Amino acid sequence: MLGGIMHFERDRKNPTRIFYVIDEDECVECSVCLRSGCCPTEALYQPELVWPRTVRKNFSDPLKIHPETRIPGRGTEEMKTNEVTGRYRRGAYGMAFELGRPGVGARFHDVQKVARALAALGIVFEENNPVTKLMVDRTKGLIKPEVLDEKVLSAIVEFMIPAERLPQILDVLDRVSQEIDTVVSGDIISRVGEDGSVPYANEILKRNRFLSINGKSNVGLGRPLANV
Ligand code: SF4
């Protein structure tokens, strides 16, 4: 359950009984409670979802195939297969700003703040990304107004930049993260240097930011398409 999403109430007819009440405005429709089988009386059920509430489940339930990207989850196929597609070449970074986490969540008005700040820098958002699909004006980072109050487990704003723009983008992340009501983490996707070094590591460390390096190796299940 997301933090603060449930509270207890007493049965008015039988005060010795208490029951859970789910705050539907805080629920992100992840379906973890349903799949866990945590309710012994099967009182939990999945109500029919209608737009714009459907967006909660699309972004929050890891088993839901997103209707626009046709893959489960909040990122893109590209982020998961880049060792094969070779899209991320030396001298360029894939960037992903992730708003929210399990137990915290994010609302799209905060996602829009990040998107607007990036759009003002001329950033071109990843085409096949679920957040981009919700934008009504990508040049301004504007998201469909009817979803702005919807809450999801997390949402990822995704784009590519030339490597030299990284300091500028990180400055924006630092500034906007002060204005939003959830947690933000930044992903940088790149190839390692010829010597195996991580090209952006110094930029992160000099800002006293936490740096977690995750490697991905091609193990021969797909032929790399790029060698540059
Ligand atoms: S669907 Fe997810 S967020 Fe909603 S009550 Fe169940 S566990 Fe909590």
PDB file of C-alpha atoms and ligand atoms in Angstrom:
ATOM      1  CA  MET A   1       0.000   0.000   0.000  1.00  0.00           C
ATOM      2  CA  LEU A   2       1.215   3.500  -0.651  1.00  0.00           C
ATOM      3  CA  GLY A   3       2.016   5.467   2.488  1.00  0.00           C
ATOM      4  CA  GLY A   4      -0.986   7.342   3.918  1.00  0.00           C
ATOM      5  CA  ILE A   5      -3.373   5.692   1.508  1.00  0.00           C
ATOM      6  CA  MET A   6      -5.359   3.668   4.024  1.00  0.00           C
ATOM      7  CA  HIS A   7      -6.943   4.428   7.365  1.00  0.00           C
ATOM      8  CA  PHE A   8      -9.141   2.552   9.814  1.00  0.00           C
ATOM      9  CA  GLU A   9     -12.792   3.283  10.495  1.00  0.00           C
ATOM     10  CA  ARG A  10     -15.169   1.758  13.051  1.00  0.00           C
ATOM     11  CA  ASP A  11     -18.337   0.051  11.950  1.00  0.00           C
ATOM     12  CA  ARG A  12     -21.106   2.365  13.229  1.00  0.00           C
ATOM     13  CA  LYS A  13     -23.491  -0.532  13.832  1.00  0.00           C
ATOM     14  CA  ASN A  14     -20.869  -2.669  15.500  1.00  0.00           C
ATOM     15  CA  PRO A  15     -18.098  -0.461  16.978  1.00  0.00           C
ATOM     16  CA  THR A  16     -16.054  -3.525  17.918  1.00  0.00           C
ATOM     17  CA  ARG A  17     -15.401  -4.016  14.221  1.00  0.00           C
ATOM     18  CA  ILE A  18     -12.964  -1.863  12.290  1.00  0.00           C
ATOM     19  CA  PHE A  19     -12.326  -1.848   8.579  1.00  0.00           C
ATOM     20  CA  TYR A  20      -9.854  -0.353   6.140  1.00  0.00           C
ATOM     21  CA  VAL A  21     -10.797   2.559   3.896  1.00  0.00           C
ATOM     22  CA  ILE A  22      -8.725   3.232   0.785  1.00  0.00           C
ATOM     23  CA  ASP A  23      -8.243   6.886  -0.129  1.00  0.00           C
ATOM     24  CA  GLU A  24      -9.003   6.651  -3.830  1.00  0.00           C
ATOM     25  CA  ASP A  25      -7.313   9.970  -4.571  1.00  0.00           C
ATOM     26  CA  GLU A  26      -4.034   8.548  -3.278  1.00  0.00           C
ATOM     27  CA  CYS A  27      -4.403   5.053  -4.776  1.00  0.00           C
ATOM     28  CA  VAL A  28      -2.332   4.676  -7.957  1.00  0.00           C
ATOM     29  CA  GLU A  29      -4.100   1.497  -9.161  1.00  0.00           C
ATOM     30  CA  CYS A  30      -0.968  -0.616  -8.997  1.00  0.00           C
ATOM     31  CA  SER A  31      -3.041  -3.716  -8.038  1.00  0.00           C
ATOM     32  CA  VAL A  32      -0.411  -4.929  -5.580  1.00  0.00           C
ATOM     33  CA  CYS A  33      -3.083  -5.279  -2.877  1.00  0.00           C
ATOM     34  CA  LEU A  34      -5.257  -7.397  -5.150  1.00  0.00           C
ATOM     35  CA  ARG A  35      -2.426  -9.658  -6.284  1.00  0.00           C
ATOM     36  CA  SER A  36      -1.102 -10.107  -2.752  1.00  0.00           C
ATOM     37  CA  GLY A  37      -4.343 -11.676  -1.557  1.00  0.00           C
ATOM     38  CA  CYS A  38      -3.914  -9.710   1.667  1.00  0.00           C
ATOM     39  CA  CYS A  39      -7.649  -9.363   2.324  1.00  0.00           C
ATOM     40  CA  PRO A  40      -9.085 -12.534   3.921  1.00  0.00           C
ATOM     41  CA  THR A  41     -12.670 -11.520   3.180  1.00  0.00           C
ATOM     42  CA  GLU A  42     -12.063 -10.553  -0.464  1.00  0.00           C
ATOM     43  CA  ALA A  43     -13.398  -7.066   0.215  1.00  0.00           C
ATOM     44  CA  LEU A  44     -10.830  -5.573  -2.160  1.00  0.00           C
ATOM     45  CA  TYR A  45     -11.923  -5.417  -5.770  1.00  0.00           C
ATOM     46  CA  GLN A  46     -10.904  -3.610  -8.943  1.00  0.00           C
ATOM     47  CA  PRO A  47     -13.548  -1.029  -9.922  1.00  0.00           C
ATOM     48  CA  GLU A  48     -13.982  -0.269 -13.603  1.00  0.00           C
ATOM     49  CA  LEU A  49     -11.571   2.514 -14.548  1.00  0.00           C
ATOM     50  CA  VAL A  50     -12.474   5.300 -16.942  1.00  0.00           C
ATOM     51  CA  TRP A  51     -10.353   8.039 -18.474  1.00  0.00           C
ATOM     52  CA  PRO A  52      -8.412   9.874 -17.078  1.00  0.00           C
ATOM     53  CA  ARG A  53      -8.111   7.477 -14.097  1.00  0.00           C
ATOM     54  CA  THR A  54      -6.945   4.723 -16.458  1.00  0.00           C
ATOM     55  CA  VAL A  55      -3.653   6.565 -16.711  1.00  0.00           C
ATOM     56  CA  ARG A  56      -2.904   5.560 -13.088  1.00  0.00           C
ATOM     57  CA  LYS A  57      -2.955   1.875 -13.871  1.00  0.00           C
ATOM     58  CA  ASN A  58      -1.058   2.295 -17.143  1.00  0.00           C
ATOM     59  CA  PHE A  59       1.860   3.891 -15.277  1.00  0.00           C
ATOM     60  CA  SER A  60       1.674   1.999 -11.977  1.00  0.00           C
ATOM     61  CA  ASP A  61       0.790  -1.640 -12.579  1.00  0.00           C
ATOM     62  CA  PRO A  62       3.968  -3.424 -13.746  1.00  0.00           C
ATOM     63  CA  LEU A  63       1.886  -6.107 -15.447  1.00  0.00           C
ATOM     64  CA  LYS A  64      -0.177  -3.678 -17.498  1.00  0.00           C
ATOM     65  CA  ILE A  65       0.806  -3.309 -21.146  1.00  0.00           C
ATOM     66  CA  HIS A  66       0.863   0.408 -21.803  1.00  0.00           C
ATOM     67  CA  PRO A  67      -1.681   1.065 -24.580  1.00  0.00           C
ATOM     68  CA  GLU A  68       0.555   3.508 -26.437  1.00  0.00           C
ATOM     69  CA  THR A  69       4.034   2.052 -26.116  1.00  0.00           C
ATOM     70  CA  ARG A  70       2.794  -1.579 -26.149  1.00  0.00           C
ATOM     71  CA  ILE A  71       5.292  -2.559 -23.435  1.00  0.00           C
ATOM     72  CA  PRO A  72       4.785  -2.935 -19.684  1.00  0.00           C
ATOM     73  CA  GLY A  73       6.221  -0.262 -17.423  1.00  0.00           C
ATOM     74  CA  ARG A  74       6.945   3.436 -17.602  1.00  0.00           C
ATOM     75  CA  GLY A  75      10.067   3.615 -19.712  1.00  0.00           C
ATOM     76  CA  THR A  76      10.677   2.678 -23.297  1.00  0.00           C
ATOM     77  CA  GLU A  77      11.839  -0.420 -25.068  1.00  0.00           C
ATOM     78  CA  GLU A  78      14.831   1.638 -26.155  1.00  0.00           C
ATOM     79  CA  MET A  79      16.100   2.016 -22.576  1.00  0.00           C
ATOM     80  CA  LYS A  80      16.041  -1.746 -22.135  1.00  0.00           C
ATOM     81  CA  THR A  81      17.655  -2.769 -25.402  1.00  0.00           C
ATOM     82  CA  ASN A  82      20.218  -0.071 -26.122  1.00  0.00           C
ATOM     83  CA  GLU A  83      23.122  -2.511 -26.104  1.00  0.00           C
ATOM     84  CA  VAL A  84      21.584  -3.955 -29.264  1.00  0.00           C
ATOM     85  CA  THR A  85      20.110  -0.904 -30.982  1.00  0.00           C
ATOM     86  CA  GLY A  86      23.231   1.159 -30.415  1.00  0.00           C
ATOM     87  CA  ARG A  87      21.243   4.353 -30.318  1.00  0.00           C
ATOM     88  CA  TYR A  88      23.315   5.773 -27.486  1.00  0.00           C
ATOM     89  CA  ARG A  89      26.586   6.596 -29.191  1.00  0.00           C
ATOM     90  CA  ARG A  90      29.713   8.118 -27.773  1.00  0.00           C
ATOM     91  CA  GLY A  91      29.318  11.851 -27.341  1.00  0.00           C
ATOM     92  CA  ALA A  92      25.598  11.566 -26.577  1.00  0.00           C
ATOM     93  CA  TYR A  93      23.613  10.669 -23.463  1.00  0.00           C
ATOM     94  CA  GLY A  94      20.186   9.236 -23.021  1.00  0.00           C
ATOM     95  CA  MET A  95      18.541  10.982 -20.086  1.00  0.00           C
ATOM     96  CA  ALA A  96      15.613   9.920 -17.945  1.00  0.00           C
ATOM     97  CA  PHE A  97      14.138  11.894 -15.070  1.00  0.00           C
ATOM     98  CA  GLU A  98      11.995   9.654 -12.932  1.00  0.00           C
ATOM     99  CA  LEU A  99       9.441  11.280 -10.635  1.00  0.00           C
ATOM    100  CA  GLY A 100       7.989   9.236  -7.776  1.00  0.00           C
ATOM    101  CA  ARG A 101       8.742   5.881  -6.254  1.00  0.00           C
ATOM    102  CA  PRO A 102       6.732   3.040  -4.684  1.00  0.00           C
ATOM    103  CA  GLY A 103       5.266   4.444  -1.496  1.00  0.00           C
ATOM    104  CA  VAL A 104       5.588   8.036  -2.692  1.00  0.00           C
ATOM    105  CA  GLY A 105       4.085   8.424  -6.160  1.00  0.00           C
ATOM    106  CA  ALA A 106       3.911  11.489  -8.394  1.00  0.00           C
ATOM    107  CA  ARG A 107       1.204  13.661  -9.885  1.00  0.00           C
ATOM    108  CA  PHE A 108       1.357  14.847 -13.455  1.00  0.00           C
ATOM    109  CA  HIS A 109       1.334  18.524 -12.535  1.00  0.00           C
ATOM    110  CA  ASP A 110       4.809  17.889 -11.094  1.00  0.00           C
ATOM    111  CA  VAL A 111       5.816  15.870 -14.166  1.00  0.00           C
ATOM    112  CA  GLN A 112       4.721  18.840 -16.253  1.00  0.00           C
ATOM    113  CA  LYS A 113       6.960  21.217 -14.269  1.00  0.00           C
ATOM    114  CA  VAL A 114       9.967  19.115 -15.230  1.00  0.00           C
ATOM    115  CA  ALA A 115       8.826  18.784 -18.844  1.00  0.00           C
ATOM    116  CA  ARG A 116       8.219  22.530 -19.184  1.00  0.00           C
ATOM    117  CA  ALA A 117      11.656  23.394 -17.831  1.00  0.00           C
ATOM    118  CA  LEU A 118      13.285  20.996 -20.291  1.00  0.00           C
ATOM    119  CA  ALA A 119      11.145  22.124 -23.215  1.00  0.00           C
ATOM    120  CA  ALA A 120      12.282  25.704 -22.562  1.00  0.00           C
ATOM    121  CA  LEU A 121      15.814  24.463 -23.345  1.00  0.00           C
ATOM    122  CA  GLY A 122      14.659  23.029 -26.666  1.00  0.00           C
ATOM    123  CA  ILE A 123      14.763  19.417 -25.485  1.00  0.00           C
ATOM    124  CA  VAL A 124      13.100  16.925 -27.841  1.00  0.00           C
ATOM    125  CA  PHE A 125      11.277  14.283 -25.811  1.00  0.00           C
ATOM    126  CA  GLU A 126      11.546  10.591 -26.600  1.00  0.00           C
ATOM    127  CA  GLU A 127       8.796   9.704 -29.045  1.00  0.00           C
ATOM    128  CA  ASN A 128       7.871   6.279 -27.752  1.00  0.00           C
ATOM    129  CA  ASN A 129       7.628   7.203 -24.073  1.00  0.00           C
ATOM    130  CA  PRO A 130       4.366   7.152 -22.087  1.00  0.00           C
ATOM    131  CA  VAL A 131       4.793  10.701 -20.720  1.00  0.00           C
ATOM    132  CA  THR A 132       5.514  12.105 -24.180  1.00  0.00           C
ATOM    133  CA  LYS A 133       2.326  10.446 -25.419  1.00  0.00           C
ATOM    134  CA  LEU A 134       0.368  12.468 -22.850  1.00  0.00           C
ATOM    135  CA  MET A 135       1.717  15.805 -24.079  1.00  0.00           C
ATOM    136  CA  VAL A 136      -0.527  18.168 -26.002  1.00  0.00           C
ATOM    137  CA  ASP A 137       2.365  20.504 -26.870  1.00  0.00           C
ATOM    138  CA  ARG A 138       5.809  18.903 -26.827  1.00  0.00           C
ATOM    139  CA  THR A 139       7.576  22.178 -27.634  1.00  0.00           C
ATOM    140  CA  LYS A 140       6.263  23.574 -24.335  1.00  0.00           C
ATOM    141  CA  GLY A 141       6.157  20.343 -22.310  1.00  0.00           C
ATOM    142  CA  LEU A 142       2.411  20.687 -21.739  1.00  0.00           C
ATOM    143  CA  ILE A 143       0.485  17.604 -20.630  1.00  0.00           C
ATOM    144  CA  LYS A 144      -3.212  16.951 -21.204  1.00  0.00           C
ATOM    145  CA  PRO A 145      -4.960  19.084 -18.563  1.00  0.00           C
ATOM    146  CA  GLU A 146      -7.372  16.340 -17.517  1.00  0.00           C
ATOM    147  CA  VAL A 147      -4.540  14.112 -16.249  1.00  0.00           C
ATOM    148  CA  LEU A 148      -2.586  16.740 -14.294  1.00  0.00           C
ATOM    149  CA  ASP A 149      -4.114  15.771 -10.932  1.00  0.00           C
ATOM    150  CA  GLU A 150      -3.787  12.040 -11.561  1.00  0.00           C
ATOM    151  CA  LYS A 151      -1.326  10.243  -9.311  1.00  0.00           C
ATOM    152  CA  VAL A 152       0.905   7.402 -10.497  1.00  0.00           C
ATOM    153  CA  LEU A 153       3.579   5.275  -8.885  1.00  0.00           C
ATOM    154  CA  SER A 154       6.190   6.985 -11.027  1.00  0.00           C
ATOM    155  CA  ALA A 155       6.620   8.585 -14.429  1.00  0.00           C
ATOM    156  CA  ILE A 156       9.717   8.981 -16.577  1.00  0.00           C
ATOM    157  CA  VAL A 157      10.561  12.001 -18.744  1.00  0.00           C
ATOM    158  CA  GLU A 158      13.012  10.797 -21.375  1.00  0.00           C
ATOM    159  CA  PHE A 159      15.201  12.423 -24.050  1.00  0.00           C
ATOM    160  CA  MET A 160      18.669  12.487 -25.602  1.00  0.00           C
ATOM    161  CA  ILE A 161      21.313  15.217 -25.419  1.00  0.00           C
ATOM    162  CA  PRO A 162      24.801  15.884 -26.747  1.00  0.00           C
ATOM    163  CA  ALA A 163      27.205  15.128 -23.891  1.00  0.00           C
ATOM    164  CA  GLU A 164      28.280  18.767 -23.524  1.00  0.00           C
ATOM    165  CA  ARG A 165      24.769  19.797 -22.454  1.00  0.00           C
ATOM    166  CA  LEU A 166      24.821  17.617 -19.321  1.00  0.00           C
ATOM    167  CA  PRO A 167      25.770  20.417 -16.853  1.00  0.00           C
ATOM    168  CA  GLN A 168      22.939  22.603 -18.160  1.00  0.00           C
ATOM    169  CA  ILE A 169      20.421  19.764 -17.836  1.00  0.00           C
ATOM    170  CA  LEU A 170      21.575  18.888 -14.328  1.00  0.00           C
ATOM    171  CA  ASP A 171      21.226  22.535 -13.313  1.00  0.00           C
ATOM    172  CA  VAL A 172      17.611  22.403 -14.443  1.00  0.00           C
ATOM    173  CA  LEU A 173      17.001  19.187 -12.526  1.00  0.00           C
ATOM    174  CA  ASP A 174      18.482  20.754  -9.392  1.00  0.00           C
ATOM    175  CA  ARG A 175      16.260  23.811  -9.726  1.00  0.00           C
ATOM    176  CA  VAL A 176      12.988  22.098 -10.616  1.00  0.00           C
ATOM    177  CA  SER A 177      13.373  19.385  -7.997  1.00  0.00           C
ATOM    178  CA  GLN A 178      12.992  22.173  -5.379  1.00  0.00           C
ATOM    179  CA  GLU A 179       9.581  23.025  -6.799  1.00  0.00           C
ATOM    180  CA  ILE A 180       7.916  19.644  -6.851  1.00  0.00           C
ATOM    181  CA  ASP A 181       6.258  17.515  -4.209  1.00  0.00           C
ATOM    182  CA  THR A 182       7.921  14.164  -4.773  1.00  0.00           C
ATOM    183  CA  VAL A 183      11.293  12.515  -5.245  1.00  0.00           C
ATOM    184  CA  VAL A 184      13.212  12.748  -8.532  1.00  0.00           C
ATOM    185  CA  SER A 185      16.067  10.601  -9.743  1.00  0.00           C
ATOM    186  CA  GLY A 186      18.068  11.093 -12.900  1.00  0.00           C
ATOM    187  CA  ASP A 187      19.328   8.353 -15.204  1.00  0.00           C
ATOM    188  CA  ILE A 188      22.162   8.912 -17.657  1.00  0.00           C
ATOM    189  CA  ILE A 189      22.583   6.262 -20.314  1.00  0.00           C
ATOM    190  CA  SER A 190      25.867   6.178 -22.191  1.00  0.00           C
ATOM    191  CA  ARG A 191      28.520   3.935 -23.587  1.00  0.00           C
ATOM    192  CA  VAL A 192      31.705   3.702 -21.559  1.00  0.00           C
ATOM    193  CA  GLY A 193      34.835   5.329 -22.935  1.00  0.00           C
ATOM    194  CA  GLU A 194      37.465   3.405 -24.867  1.00  0.00           C
ATOM    195  CA  ASP A 195      39.327   2.943 -21.577  1.00  0.00           C
ATOM    196  CA  GLY A 196      36.231   1.702 -19.748  1.00  0.00           C
ATOM    197  CA  SER A 197      35.662   4.986 -17.900  1.00  0.00           C
ATOM    198  CA  VAL A 198      32.216   6.417 -17.231  1.00  0.00           C
ATOM    199  CA  PRO A 199      32.194   9.725 -19.136  1.00  0.00           C
ATOM    200  CA  TYR A 200      29.759  11.621 -16.903  1.00  0.00           C
ATOM    201  CA  ALA A 201      31.037  10.418 -13.496  1.00  0.00           C
ATOM    202  CA  ASN A 202      33.090  13.536 -12.670  1.00  0.00           C
ATOM    203  CA  GLU A 203      30.191  15.863 -13.448  1.00  0.00           C
ATOM    204  CA  ILE A 204      27.967  13.997 -10.980  1.00  0.00           C
ATOM    205  CA  LEU A 205      30.570  13.649  -8.249  1.00  0.00           C
ATOM    206  CA  LYS A 206      31.625  17.297  -8.296  1.00  0.00           C
ATOM    207  CA  ARG A 207      27.981  18.154  -7.510  1.00  0.00           C
ATOM    208  CA  ASN A 208      28.106  15.846  -4.479  1.00  0.00           C
ATOM    209  CA  ARG A 209      25.346  13.739  -5.980  1.00  0.00           C
ATOM    210  CA  PHE A 210      24.885  10.045  -5.342  1.00  0.00           C
ATOM    211  CA  LEU A 211      26.283   8.094  -8.278  1.00  0.00           C
ATOM    212  CA  SER A 212      25.198   4.509  -8.880  1.00  0.00           C
ATOM    213  CA  ILE A 213      26.734   2.892 -11.928  1.00  0.00           C
ATOM    214  CA  ASN A 214      24.816   0.030 -13.495  1.00  0.00           C
ATOM    215  CA  GLY A 215      26.457  -1.875 -16.312  1.00  0.00           C
ATOM    216  CA  LYS A 216      24.782  -3.669 -19.155  1.00  0.00           C
ATOM    217  CA  SER A 217      26.600  -6.121 -21.375  1.00  0.00           C
ATOM    218  CA  ASN A 218      25.621  -7.623 -24.642  1.00  0.00           C
ATOM    219  CA  VAL A 219      25.724 -11.371 -24.055  1.00  0.00           C
ATOM    220  CA  GLY A 220      25.154 -12.349 -27.655  1.00  0.00           C
ATOM    221  CA  LEU A 221      21.370 -12.478 -27.696  1.00  0.00           C
ATOM    222  CA  GLY A 222      21.300  -9.683 -30.261  1.00  0.00           C
ATOM    223  CA  ARG A 223      23.922  -8.309 -32.610  1.00  0.00           C
ATOM    224  CA  PRO A 224      25.027  -4.755 -31.684  1.00  0.00           C
ATOM    225  CA  LEU A 225      24.127  -2.421 -34.531  1.00  0.00           C
ATOM    226  CA  ALA A 226      26.515   0.384 -33.653  1.00  0.00           C
ATOM    227  CA  ASN A 227      30.231   0.389 -32.975  1.00  0.00           C
ATOM    228  CA  VAL A 228      30.803   4.103 -32.559  1.00  0.00           C
TER     229      VAL A 228
HETATM  230  S1  SF4 B   1      -3.961  -0.555  -5.902  1.00  0.00           S
HETATM  231 FE1  SF4 B   1      -1.882  -0.120  -5.123  1.00  0.00          FE
HETATM  232  S2  SF4 B   1      -1.971   1.997  -4.386  1.00  0.00           S
HETATM  233 FE2  SF4 B   1      -4.117   1.278  -4.611  1.00  0.00          FE
HETATM  234  S3  SF4 B   1      -4.670   0.488  -2.569  1.00  0.00           S
HETATM  235 FE3  SF4 B   1      -3.877  -1.274  -3.771  1.00  0.00          FE
HETATM  236  S4  SF4 B   1      -1.657  -1.365  -3.254  1.00  0.00           S
HETATM  237 FE4  SF4 B   1      -2.420   0.666  -2.612  1.00  0.00          FE
END
